[in-house]
Amino acid sequence: MQDSLKPPERAVLVAVDTGAYDYLSSLSELRELAKTAGAEVVDSFIQNRPSPDNATYVGEGKLSEIQTFCQENQVSLLIFDDELTGSQTRNIEEFTGIRAVDRTTLILDIFAQRARSHEGRLQVELAQQKYRLPRLLGLGTQLSRLGGGIGTRGPGETKLESDRRHIRRRIHALEEALEELSAQRARTRERRKKNNAITVALVGYTNVGKSTLLNQLTSSEVYVQDQLFATLDPTARELTLPNGQSVILMDTVGLIQRLPHQLVEAFHSTLEVAADADLILLVCDYGSPDRERQLDVAKKLLDELGCGEIPMITVCNKIDQLDNPAPESNSRRVFISAKDPKTLPPLLHAIEEALASRICTMDLLLPYSDGSLLHLIREKGQVLSESYESDGIRVKASINRQYQKALAPYQIQD
């Protein structure tokens, strides 16, 4: 975390408007990222160009203007709203005499500050090392810098020992360690399935209130803060629904637009709980003017993770901040305030309804000659009652509807 005894780094934001995306929205988010990392944003500079300058990102005239402003206002950090190459970073720093970091480096720095679990720290370092590897030659002697500000935290390197071979060896070691942790998670998921545990995943943009909602629904005390990426490591808590059904409610890392692909890959494990979930709660800040764009970002990533077939409820949070009454909730879109428990019953009802549509109860007569069917039911569902008759095993079971067709020939007709 930011050292409370040190004054925050004074920073200037720099962006190029090429028309490829909404730069004002992206720059606003960059300002929040900088604040989260511990910087004080003094001002921002924007240049309209068909594409960033290959050598210095912005033109030399704009860079000279930025340099003068920084000298007059004691600015020690430039934050660029894009990925910089190693040579661009070197050229900018040589020209201005001011340290430069890009959007990806800033996000990685925040993750380095926030990661608490062993796996989280490994994932952060893996993302950082993969990002640094292609920039080695361009950065040159910058790699000798030890951690001492935004963009320098994390694994740390001395001189050029972190050359390509060193970084590749480290990446290989990190990947092996994470593969073992991934295998452990897979075993945990298998145990949940054998225990017929139903999982509900909270997914959404960063800082929309997922952790607050988790705490409210499960009477937990997961860390909550009004800042980006307050939660990095996946968190699981038991939730008992009003009908008595118990489910596992899982929180995931928040998303942002233009999430660096290194983080999508490295933090796949924090999101893969969504791919294994029985239901996804897609949370948004309903009061945000960017809510539809934020929902699109989340849906696109969920599609990339193969979650397209999983039932989803859109949870519109923070209605307590609206001037007008929120629209009426339905089974697909629910309006709540995670801080107000009185607004949550419609959400709980929607969860029950969505899970009920995934599960069916079947009364079956299974032939003794086909024990594999009973094994399937025990593994994929829940046996409610079981008796041995003269013509087979009579089983009443609760099971996922995807297996209903296979078991239909054995269903007892009333």
XYZ file of N, CA, C and O in Angstrom, residues 111-246:
544
model
N -2.254 -4.061 -8.919
C -2.382 -5.476 -8.577
C -1.245 -5.911 -7.654
O -1.442 -6.712 -6.749
N -0.034 -5.396 -7.895
C 1.105 -5.741 -7.039
C 0.877 -5.262 -5.610
O 1.281 -5.912 -4.646
N 0.222 -4.103 -5.453
C -0.073 -3.587 -4.116
C -1.170 -4.398 -3.424
O -1.151 -4.579 -2.209
N -2.147 -4.902 -4.207
C -3.343 -5.483 -3.631
C -3.286 -6.993 -3.425
O -4.061 -7.530 -2.631
N -2.456 -7.693 -4.204
C -2.444 -9.161 -4.120
C -2.077 -9.596 -2.705
O -1.060 -9.177 -2.161
N -2.896 -10.446 -2.112
C -2.667 -10.902 -0.747
C -2.327 -12.399 -0.693
O -1.472 -12.808 0.073
N -2.987 -13.192 -1.508
C -2.740 -14.634 -1.465
C -1.447 -14.978 -2.196
O -0.946 -14.210 -3.019
N -0.922 -16.164 -1.898
C 0.278 -16.642 -2.580
C 0.037 -16.723 -4.086
O 0.858 -16.266 -4.889
N -1.130 -17.250 -4.461
C -1.434 -17.375 -5.886
C -1.564 -16.009 -6.539
O -1.087 -15.786 -7.657
N -2.212 -15.071 -5.853
C -2.365 -13.734 -6.401
C -1.033 -13.072 -6.681
O -0.836 -12.439 -7.722
N -0.092 -13.228 -5.749
C 1.234 -12.619 -5.949
C 1.969 -13.271 -7.112
O 2.659 -12.598 -7.891
N 1.827 -14.602 -7.239
C 2.450 -15.290 -8.375
C 1.857 -14.804 -9.695
O 2.574 -14.585 -10.676
N 0.540 -14.625 -9.728
C -0.118 -14.182 -10.945
C 0.316 -12.778 -11.340
O 0.525 -12.482 -12.517
N 0.443 -11.889 -10.341
C 0.903 -10.530 -10.618
C 2.313 -10.556 -11.208
O 2.592 -9.913 -12.221
N 3.187 -11.320 -10.577
C 4.559 -11.342 -11.074
C 4.633 -11.933 -12.479
O 5.388 -11.447 -13.323
N 3.837 -12.972 -12.740
C 3.831 -13.565 -14.075
C 3.405 -12.530 -15.115
O 4.033 -12.403 -16.185
N 2.354 -11.778 -14.808
C 1.886 -10.747 -15.746
C 2.954 -9.678 -15.946
O 3.189 -9.212 -17.067
N 3.618 -9.274 -14.870
C 4.668 -8.252 -14.982
C 5.845 -8.751 -15.815
O 6.365 -8.030 -16.675
N 6.277 -9.976 -15.560
C 7.425 -10.505 -16.292
C 7.113 -10.662 -17.784
O 7.944 -10.364 -18.644
N 5.912 -11.128 -18.089
C 5.531 -11.277 -19.496
C 5.444 -9.919 -20.189
O 5.733 -9.802 -21.377
N 5.036 -8.907 -19.445
C 4.940 -7.571 -20.032
C 6.331 -6.981 -20.257
O 6.567 -6.274 -21.232
N 7.271 -7.281 -19.356
C 8.607 -6.700 -19.460
C 9.462 -7.352 -20.539
O 10.322 -6.704 -21.122
N 9.222 -8.649 -20.771
C 10.114 -9.393 -21.659
C 10.305 -8.730 -23.025
O 11.442 -8.488 -23.440
N 9.247 -8.407 -23.786
C 9.470 -7.799 -25.106
C 9.983 -6.371 -25.043
O 10.378 -5.805 -26.065
N 9.989 -5.759 -23.841
C 10.432 -4.374 -23.705
C 11.860 -4.267 -23.186
O 12.354 -3.177 -22.949
N 12.525 -5.407 -23.035
C 13.865 -5.416 -22.455
C 14.839 -4.524 -23.198
O 15.505 -3.669 -22.623
N 14.927 -4.714 -24.506
C 15.909 -3.960 -25.289
C 15.599 -2.474 -25.291
O 16.484 -1.637 -25.160
N 14.313 -2.137 -25.418
C 13.946 -0.731 -25.476
C 14.182 -0.005 -24.174
O 14.572 1.154 -24.152
N 13.954 -0.698 -23.056
C 14.107 -0.046 -21.758
C 15.561 0.136 -21.347
O 15.908 1.060 -20.644
N 16.399 -0.788 -21.797
C 17.824 -0.663 -21.493
C 18.099 -0.608 -20.017
O 17.649 -1.443 -19.249
N 18.813 0.420 -19.574
C 19.267 0.497 -18.180
C 18.144 0.758 -17.198
O 18.352 0.685 -15.990
N 16.912 1.055 -17.677
C 15.821 1.280 -16.744
C 15.537 0.060 -15.889
O 14.986 0.165 -14.811
N 15.924 -1.106 -16.389
C 15.631 -2.319 -15.632
C 16.439 -2.390 -14.340
O 16.196 -3.235 -13.498
N 17.416 -1.508 -14.182
C 18.211 -1.523 -12.963
C 17.498 -0.833 -11.803
O 17.958 -0.883 -10.679
N 16.342 -0.185 -12.096
C 15.646 0.535 -11.029
C 15.017 -0.423 -10.040
O 14.360 -1.380 -10.418
N 15.198 -0.152 -8.774
C 14.528 -0.926 -7.738
C 13.200 -0.260 -7.416
O 12.972 0.899 -7.752
N 12.304 -1.011 -6.751
C 10.986 -0.486 -6.423
C 11.091 0.802 -5.631
O 11.702 0.845 -4.582
N 10.477 1.864 -6.137
C 10.505 3.129 -5.424
C 9.460 4.069 -5.951
O 9.680 5.269 -6.027
N 8.306 3.563 -6.348
C 7.250 4.413 -6.860
C 6.323 3.632 -7.757
O 6.491 2.448 -7.986
N 5.301 4.322 -8.273
C 4.304 3.676 -9.106
C 4.959 3.100 -10.353
O 5.709 3.768 -11.048
N 4.659 1.842 -10.619
C 5.210 1.175 -11.796
C 6.491 0.431 -11.538
O 7.009 -0.249 -12.421
N 7.028 0.530 -10.312
C 8.296 -0.146 -10.002
C 8.130 -1.245 -8.974
O 9.076 -1.942 -8.659
N 6.889 -1.416 -8.428
C 6.683 -2.451 -7.428
C 6.569 -3.807 -8.092
O 6.295 -3.906 -9.282
N 6.710 -4.856 -7.296
C 6.548 -6.199 -7.834
C 7.808 -7.000 -7.665
O 8.475 -6.944 -6.631
N 8.184 -7.763 -8.696
C 9.310 -8.673 -8.531
C 10.630 -7.963 -8.270
O 11.442 -8.418 -7.483
N 10.883 -6.806 -8.916
C 12.130 -6.088 -8.706
C 13.298 -6.746 -9.403
O 13.390 -7.957 -9.478
N 14.209 -5.974 -9.949
C 15.373 -6.513 -10.639
C 16.588 -5.659 -10.317
O 16.465 -4.497 -9.952
N 17.763 -6.229 -10.396
C 18.994 -5.485 -10.201
C 19.817 -5.578 -11.465
O 20.003 -6.668 -12.028
N 20.305 -4.452 -11.929
C 21.102 -4.313 -13.159
C 20.427 -5.045 -14.313
O 19.226 -4.960 -14.506
N 21.208 -5.774 -15.104
C 20.634 -6.482 -16.239
C 20.594 -7.985 -16.023
O 20.613 -8.767 -16.970
N 20.575 -8.391 -14.734
C 20.446 -9.835 -14.480
C 19.098 -10.340 -14.982
O 18.910 -11.525 -15.234
N 18.148 -9.383 -15.067
C 16.840 -9.749 -15.605
C 16.873 -9.636 -17.128
O 16.099 -8.913 -17.722
N 17.803 -10.313 -17.754
C 17.856 -10.361 -19.208
C 16.848 -11.390 -19.695
O 16.090 -11.966 -18.903
N 16.841 -11.617 -21.003
C 15.791 -12.485 -21.547
C 15.816 -13.881 -20.930
O 14.775 -14.440 -20.596
N 16.986 -14.464 -20.791
C 17.049 -15.830 -20.258
C 16.560 -15.875 -18.820
O 15.851 -16.798 -18.423
N 16.947 -14.885 -18.035
C 16.524 -14.829 -16.630
C 15.006 -14.711 -16.536
O 14.356 -15.439 -15.762
N 14.425 -13.809 -17.321
C 12.984 -13.601 -17.256
C 12.239 -14.828 -17.758
O 11.230 -15.246 -17.179
N 12.744 -15.443 -18.844
C 12.082 -16.644 -19.361
C 12.112 -17.783 -18.335
O 11.135 -18.522 -18.181
N 13.250 -17.925 -17.646
C 13.323 -18.965 -16.601
C 12.321 -18.681 -15.497
O 11.657 -19.586 -14.982
N 12.223 -17.410 -15.123
C 11.294 -17.035 -14.058
C 9.848 -17.264 -14.503
O 9.022 -17.760 -13.727
N 9.529 -16.905 -15.745
C 8.182 -17.127 -16.272
C 7.845 -18.614 -16.238
O 6.743 -19.006 -15.831
N 8.796 -19.444 -16.640
C 8.566 -20.891 -16.644
C 8.289 -21.404 -15.220
O 7.369 -22.200 -15.008
N 9.079 -20.918 -14.260
C 8.890 -21.346 -12.868
C 7.535 -20.890 -12.330
O 6.840 -21.642 -11.636
N 7.138 -19.662 -12.664
C 5.850 -19.140 -12.215
C 4.702 -19.934 -12.828
O 3.716 -20.257 -12.152
N 4.814 -20.241 -14.118
C 3.754 -20.997 -14.788
C 3.607 -22.393 -14.179
O 2.485 -22.889 -14.025
N 4.739 -23.020 -13.836
C 4.670 -24.344 -13.210
C 3.981 -24.263 -11.846
O 3.149 -25.120 -11.508
N 4.342 -23.243 -11.070
C 3.728 -23.085 -9.745
C 2.224 -22.834 -9.865
O 1.427 -23.382 -9.101
N 1.834 -22.012 -10.843
C 0.419 -21.706 -11.022
C -0.357 -22.895 -11.567
O -1.541 -23.075 -11.261
N 0.301 -23.739 -12.372
C -0.352 -24.948 -12.871
C -0.701 -25.892 -11.715
O -1.766 -26.507 -11.688
N 0.207 -25.989 -10.750
C -0.052 -26.836 -9.586
C -1.216 -26.274 -8.771
O -2.090 -27.013 -8.314
N -1.240 -24.944 -8.603
C -2.352 -24.329 -7.875
C -3.660 -24.493 -8.634
O -4.724 -24.682 -8.046
N -3.579 -24.441 -9.973
C -4.763 -24.647 -10.799
C -5.302 -26.065 -10.621
O -6.523 -26.284 -10.560
N -4.386 -27.029 -10.526
C -4.805 -28.418 -10.301
C -5.489 -28.568 -8.946
O -6.476 -29.299 -8.811
N -4.969 -27.850 -7.946
C -5.601 -27.889 -6.623
C -7.014 -27.318 -6.684
O -7.943 -27.863 -6.069
N -7.192 -26.222 -7.435
C -8.525 -25.630 -7.588
C -9.468 -26.593 -8.288
O -10.645 -26.689 -7.954
N -8.936 -27.290 -9.296
C -9.767 -28.262 -10.026
C -10.252 -29.360 -9.080
O -11.412 -29.788 -9.158
N -9.360 -29.804 -8.185
C -9.762 -30.838 -7.222
C -10.825 -30.303 -6.269
O -11.758 -31.018 -5.880
N -10.681 -29.016 -5.887
C -11.683 -28.402 -5.007
C -13.031 -28.332 -5.702
O -14.078 -28.611 -5.100
N -13.020 -27.977 -7.005
C -14.272 -27.906 -7.756
C -14.915 -29.284 -7.878
O -16.134 -29.418 -7.797
N -14.075 -30.294 -8.069
C -14.616 -31.652 -8.176
C -15.278 -32.075 -6.862
O -16.323 -32.727 -6.859
N -14.647 -31.697 -5.735
C -15.253 -32.026 -4.432
C -16.607 -31.334 -4.286
O -17.561 -31.903 -3.764
N -16.677 -30.066 -4.742
C -17.945 -29.343 -4.666
C -19.015 -30.043 -5.490
O -20.169 -30.140 -5.086
N -18.609 -30.496 -6.682
C -19.586 -31.174 -7.540
C -20.070 -32.466 -6.902
O -21.249 -32.793 -6.948
N -19.137 -33.222 -6.306
C -19.517 -34.475 -5.660
C -20.438 -34.222 -4.475
O -21.285 -35.049 -4.133
N -20.242 -33.072 -3.828
C -21.105 -32.717 -2.700
C -22.366 -31.990 -3.155
O -23.123 -31.463 -2.330
N -22.559 -31.943 -4.492
C -23.736 -31.297 -5.085
C -23.831 -29.816 -4.728
O -24.930 -29.264 -4.596
N -22.674 -29.173 -4.530
C -22.667 -27.751 -4.196
C -23.019 -26.933 -5.428
O -22.464 -27.139 -6.507
N -23.963 -26.016 -5.277
C -24.367 -25.126 -6.365
C -23.623 -23.811 -6.175
O -23.595 -23.245 -5.075
N -22.998 -23.308 -7.230
C -22.206 -22.086 -7.122
C -22.851 -20.951 -7.906
O -23.372 -21.149 -9.005
N -22.810 -19.772 -7.303
C -23.310 -18.547 -7.916
C -22.143 -17.554 -7.931
O -21.558 -17.274 -6.879
N -21.784 -17.043 -9.112
C -20.612 -16.169 -9.246
C -21.038 -14.719 -9.406
O -21.937 -14.397 -10.195
N -20.391 -13.842 -8.635
C -20.566 -12.395 -8.779
C -19.515 -11.884 -9.766
O -18.316 -12.027 -9.538
N -19.968 -11.297 -10.854
C -19.068 -10.797 -11.891
C -19.478 -9.368 -12.223
O -20.663 -9.026 -12.159
N -18.511 -8.538 -12.578
C -18.860 -7.179 -12.978
C -17.666 -6.267 -13.006
O -16.535 -6.655 -12.692
N -17.935 -5.043 -13.375
C -16.904 -4.011 -13.441
C -16.338 -3.767 -12.051
O -16.976 -4.075 -11.040
N -15.139 -3.236 -11.996
C -14.556 -2.929 -10.699
C -15.324 -1.797 -10.011
O -15.829 -0.882 -10.670
N -15.437 -1.904 -8.698
C -16.040 -0.862 -7.865
C -17.536 -0.664 -8.121
O -18.037 0.453 -8.021
N -18.249 -1.759 -8.425
C -19.707 -1.650 -8.585
C -20.447 -2.204 -7.368
O -21.679 -2.178 -7.340
N -19.698 -2.713 -6.382
C -20.332 -3.155 -5.141
C -20.494 -4.652 -4.988
O -21.316 -5.112 -4.186
N -19.691 -5.445 -5.711
C -19.821 -6.910 -5.608
C -19.498 -7.407 -4.204
O -20.211 -8.241 -3.644
N -18.404 -6.908 -3.627
C -18.006 -7.375 -2.292
C -19.001 -6.913 -1.226
O -19.283 -7.645 -0.269
N -19.537 -5.705 -1.379
C -20.567 -5.223 -0.453
C -21.793 -6.122 -0.509
O -22.380 -6.482 0.524
N -22.168 -6.532 -1.728
C -23.314 -7.420 -1.895
C -23.041 -8.790 -1.273
O -23.910 -9.363 -0.605
N -21.822 -9.313 -1.479
C -21.441 -10.591 -0.871
C -21.572 -10.513 0.644
O -22.127 -11.412 1.292
N -21.055 -9.438 1.231
C -21.129 -9.266 2.683
C -22.576 -9.209 3.168
O -22.929 -9.805 4.189
N -23.407 -8.463 2.452
C -24.801 -8.284 2.872
C -25.581 -9.589 2.785
O -26.367 -9.927 3.686
N -25.350 -10.360 1.727
C -26.103 -11.593 1.530
C -25.664 -12.710 2.465
O -26.464 -13.572 2.836
N -24.387 -12.712 2.835
C -23.846 -13.835 3.603
C -23.404 -13.451 5.013
O -22.811 -14.273 5.706
N -23.667 -12.203 5.420
C -23.254 -11.720 6.754
C -21.761 -11.914 6.963
O -21.303 -12.375 8.018
N -20.991 -11.569 5.924
C -19.531 -11.712 5.979
C -18.874 -10.354 6.177
O -19.550 -9.320 6.231
N -17.556 -10.365 6.267
C -16.799 -9.127 6.424
C -15.629 -9.109 5.455
O -14.484 -8.857 5.829
N -15.920 -9.373 4.178
C -14.895 -9.293 3.140
C -14.483 -7.838 2.986
O -15.305 -6.920 3.101
N -13.188 -7.608 2.714
C -12.662 -6.241 2.590
C -13.419 -5.456 1.524
O -13.593 -5.913 0.395
N -13.890 -4.269 1.895
C -14.623 -3.405 0.979
C -14.031 -2.012 1.042
O -13.750 -1.489 2.119
N -13.811 -1.407 -0.120
C -13.283 -0.057 -0.167
C -13.789 0.609 -1.442
O -13.919 -0.049 -2.483
N -14.064 1.900 -1.380
C -14.543 2.625 -2.559
C -13.357 2.999 -3.450
O -12.940 4.149 -3.511
N -12.818 1.975 -4.110
C -11.678 2.185 -4.993
C -11.615 1.013 -5.972
O -12.238 -0.029 -5.765
N -10.862 1.212 -7.056
C -10.755 0.175 -8.068
C -9.933 -1.000 -7.547
O -8.958 -0.820 -6.830
N -10.346 -2.209 -7.916
C -9.621 -3.436 -7.585
C -9.423 -3.632 -6.083
O -8.348 -4.007 -5.635
N -10.451 -3.312 -5.283
C -10.328 -3.551 -3.842
C -10.226 -5.048 -3.551
O -9.629 -5.460 -2.569
N -10.842 -5.868 -4.414
C -10.802 -7.321 -4.246
C -10.088 -7.952 -5.424
O -10.471 -7.732 -6.562
N -9.042 -8.730 -5.157
C -8.321 -9.416 -6.231
C -8.523 -10.917 -6.170
O -8.738 -11.561 -7.192
N -8.418 -11.480 -4.999
C -8.487 -12.934 -4.879
C -9.941 -13.383 -4.790
O -10.759 -12.752 -4.117
N -10.298 -14.494 -5.463
C -11.678 -14.972 -5.399
C -12.062 -15.346 -3.969
O -11.262 -15.901 -3.228
N -13.284 -14.998 -3.581
C -13.764 -15.240 -2.230
C -15.050 -16.061 -2.304
O -15.930 -15.756 -3.106
N -15.159 -17.092 -1.479
C -16.343 -17.958 -1.474
C -17.001 -17.924 -0.095
O -16.319 -18.030 0.921
N -18.312 -17.749 -0.081
C -19.083 -17.766 1.159
C -20.381 -18.537 0.937
O -20.922 -18.557 -0.168
N -20.897 -19.154 1.996
C -22.148 -19.894 1.877
C -23.332 -18.940 1.998
O -23.357 -18.068 2.870
N -24.293 -19.110 1.095
C -25.515 -18.308 1.113
C -26.704 -19.253 1.245
O -26.850 -20.195 0.469
N -27.536 -19.016 2.257
C -28.763 -19.792 2.425
C -29.932 -18.978 1.880
O -30.217 -17.875 2.364
N -30.591 -19.527 0.873
C -31.713 -18.846 0.240
C -32.966 -18.979 1.104
O -33.040 -19.851 1.980
N -33.980 -18.136 0.887
C -35.199 -18.200 1.705
C -35.892 -19.558 1.689
O -36.543 -19.935 2.669
N -35.726 -20.331 0.588
C -36.357 -21.660 0.522
C -35.540 -22.739 1.228
O -35.871 -23.921 1.179
N -34.428 -22.319 1.890
C -33.603 -23.258 2.636
C -32.452 -23.848 1.848
O -31.585 -24.532 2.415
N -32.404 -23.600 0.541
C -31.326 -24.141 -0.294
C -30.022 -23.398 -0.016
O -29.997 -22.166 0.078
N -28.925 -24.144 0.121
C -27.608 -23.541 0.338
C -26.833 -23.512 -0.984
O -26.814 -24.500 -1.721
